[in-house]
Amino acid sequence: MAAPGKKIEITVTSDSMSAFAGGSVHSRCSCDDAASLVREALDNAGVVYGIIDDLVIAVAKELCGNKWVRSMLVAAGDPPHPSTPPGATFFVKTYDVSQLPPEVVSAPRAVYSLIVRYIPDPHVVKKGTVVGKYEKSRPEKEGIDVRGRTIPVSDIMPSGHSVNCIERGLAYDDRTEEIAALKKGIVLTNGNHCLLLPVTRNGAFTIDVSEDRCAAFVEIYPARGSGKNPSKNSIIGALKKAGITGTCDRVAIEKALDGLHETSAGACRVKAVEGKYPVNGEDGMIDFKVNLNFSSKPKILPDGRADYYSIHLFENVKKNQELARVIPPKQGVPGTDVYGNPIPAQNGKPVSVRGGKNVVIDTYDNSRWLAGKDGHVYFRDGKIIVEEVLNIEGNVDFHTGNIAFVGDVVVTGDVCSGFTVGSDGNICIHGTVEDARVESKQSIVLKSGFIGTGKGTIVAGRDVVAAFVRNQRIIAKNSIMIAGEVIEASLHAGKKVLVESPKSWIIGGISSAKKCVRAHSIGNESGVFTRIEAGVDYFIEQEIRTITATIKKQQEERRGAERALKQLMREETARGGLSGEKGVVRARLSVLCSDIDERIEALKNKRSYLKDSLYDTNAEIVVPGTAYCNTALSVAGTTLLLHDDYRRTRFYHTRSKIKNRPL
């Protein structure tokens, strides 16, 4: 144990092969006393073997200085040594044979420019250079740790030289046990074998053929130092010897060889022979003549703005319209490889397509697919299909954009404000129509109502059926049938307006029909002004208004031309004639006035003819319920304002008057 005031620490490594001493003494002492303290501490720590006296003295000297001493080595065990077989130890850098391709390793003399492709900056030894030493075997020896315990050889991994077989290019001297190079080259190892690969400074080349055998490449390695580059004839001869029969690109080979003399660049790769590549046939395809790229994205206008009302969700087609053309496959063209062997080409495969519902094949060209009926076309599961009915699941809004279809349309939801639904067929809307435009060349059915702020319009080529209408406008070539109320609406029918349910009425607005207006009740007890017209053809009336506006515009144009003509005539009288250009203008104005007069006369005749068929004196207004006061009734152009309520009454025209009789 350390004396009082003195502390010596001993540290033994985990493998018990080394011991370290350190610490301090708190009073001055001699070097011998300090050494005794260290040995005493070693003995107490169980360190009995391998104590190194010189190192103990060195620690003691440090302790005499009355200062803290860090741990210093004072004892070391003897490690065990396994038996070592004979083998070579190299003084120069060696390379594994796997770093080079077999053809380079087996060559009598490898080209330096080729070696650097695989081994950058290889270490080349000169002839006679001692590259290593061959050591003899030694027996195994047990070890002892610092605590005096024996360490058997079996506790450590066996070791030994990995190379013990010397092959070509290297010589072994039994007397000096040295290994020397017989030629200039690099040392290679292959497992437990070693050899010298001779190296030449001359240039060389290699030939390789592409995997598809349609091209033969020559890779030329330049000479180094005083070496010589390969010749063009040697390269061409090697190609022929390899069985490559294609036309050799002599110009490319010459250019590559010239480049080797001009620069010190690395290897140069050149395509020396090229075969004829096969051309595979093209598969058949469907050339669609319609746009089937449906998308919920809005249309982008030329100015960059997005039109959310225009979305391509379907593609309209008309009967006999070309939908697609089936393009047949093309045959392949065989090729020839660099060995002169034919290379087969793949022929194209026919496309698989079938005609689905309402799709027919052209009688005169069976590659053309035509629409059998009007509708919308789509391609699904290898079939072209045309559907006559367009089903819109949900609302017509920004998810669908405006709808314009050539067949029937069914909307399961609402038609939102600002949108348009157009169809060449019938339209059926399950939801409500807001301030939107719905137009059909056939009939329109609204299973719910038509409401809004007066900005909505429905136009039908035949009939319109709706649950109710508020503040909106309906125009139908045939009849308009409303199951519920009509409030502040405009109804215009080519034949009849029927609002005859016991719980229906017309309040406010205007309702007109050519043949008959039949409403259960008209107006209300509050006296809201309501106008009902029968015996007036709304469509002829609108055409007359259009003709009248056109006549007015033509008359204004006529007056302008006449003023210019009179001005020229006054100038002609004053000057006794007109110049050539003004004379031509005067003649043109005269012709223009005559043409306008003819157009106006034709329009007036047409308007007169239409006025003759504008009214129908056989029309009537039928009110099974009540026609309230302050209701204006017009039959065949004659108007009657009701000042009293009328119940169960029929109103009709006779002798330019409106008469009534009870139902």
Tab-separated table of N, CA, C and O in Angstrom, residues 2 115 150 152 227 234 246 279 351 371 429 452 520 602 657:
chain	number	residue	atom	x	y	z
A	2	ALA	N	0.372	2.296	-0.580
A	2	ALA	CA	1.138	3.544	-0.600
A	2	ALA	C	1.174	4.148	0.775
A	2	ALA	O	0.238	4.016	1.572
A	115	ILE	N	-3.444	-0.663	-70.060
A	115	ILE	CA	-3.477	-0.927	-68.623
A	115	ILE	C	-4.040	0.268	-67.856
A	115	ILE	O	-4.828	0.114	-66.923
A	150	THR	N	-0.718	-17.605	-18.657
A	150	THR	CA	-0.339	-18.083	-19.986
A	150	THR	C	-1.477	-17.817	-20.978
A	150	THR	O	-2.654	-18.058	-20.659
A	152	PRO	N	-2.788	-19.080	-24.546
A	152	PRO	CA	-2.561	-20.096	-25.590
A	152	PRO	C	-2.680	-19.495	-26.989
A	152	PRO	O	-3.363	-18.492	-27.205
A	227	GLY	N	7.587	4.354	-78.164
A	227	GLY	CA	6.819	3.266	-78.746
A	227	GLY	C	6.189	3.657	-80.081
A	227	GLY	O	6.134	4.832	-80.452
A	234	SER	N	-2.867	-3.014	-90.259
A	234	SER	CA	-2.942	-4.028	-89.201
A	234	SER	C	-4.338	-4.061	-88.586
A	234	SER	O	-4.848	-5.131	-88.228
A	246	GLY	N	-18.303	-6.562	-93.147
A	246	GLY	CA	-18.921	-5.323	-93.606
A	246	GLY	C	-17.895	-4.348	-94.154
A	246	GLY	O	-16.676	-4.531	-94.034
A	279	VAL	N	-35.247	-2.580	-89.235
A	279	VAL	CA	-36.288	-1.582	-88.950
A	279	VAL	C	-37.546	-2.338	-88.560
A	279	VAL	O	-38.158	-3.017	-89.393
A	351	VAL	N	-53.954	-3.418	-84.093
A	351	VAL	CA	-54.596	-2.828	-82.922
A	351	VAL	C	-55.926	-3.515	-82.675
A	351	VAL	O	-56.609	-3.945	-83.610
A	371	ALA	N	-70.371	7.245	-86.724
A	371	ALA	CA	-71.435	7.314	-85.722
A	371	ALA	C	-72.747	6.856	-86.353
A	371	ALA	O	-73.144	7.347	-87.419
A	429	ILE	N	-84.444	18.024	-66.512
A	429	ILE	CA	-83.673	18.537	-65.380
A	429	ILE	C	-84.427	18.185	-64.105
A	429	ILE	O	-85.568	18.618	-63.907
A	452	GLY	N	-85.420	32.774	-60.095
A	452	GLY	CA	-84.251	33.630	-60.205
A	452	GLY	C	-84.625	35.089	-60.141
A	452	GLY	O	-85.690	35.476	-59.635
A	520	HIS	N	-106.028	28.254	-64.100
A	520	HIS	CA	-107.061	28.081	-63.074
A	520	HIS	C	-107.421	29.411	-62.450
A	520	HIS	O	-108.608	29.716	-62.238
A	602	ALA	N	-88.903	45.001	-100.206
A	602	ALA	CA	-89.051	43.562	-99.952
A	602	ALA	C	-89.354	43.296	-98.483
A	602	ALA	O	-90.200	42.447	-98.153
A	657	LYS	N	-114.262	42.685	-80.513
A	657	LYS	CA	-114.490	42.831	-79.092
A	657	LYS	C	-114.179	41.520	-78.390
A	657	LYS	O	-114.147	40.458	-79.002
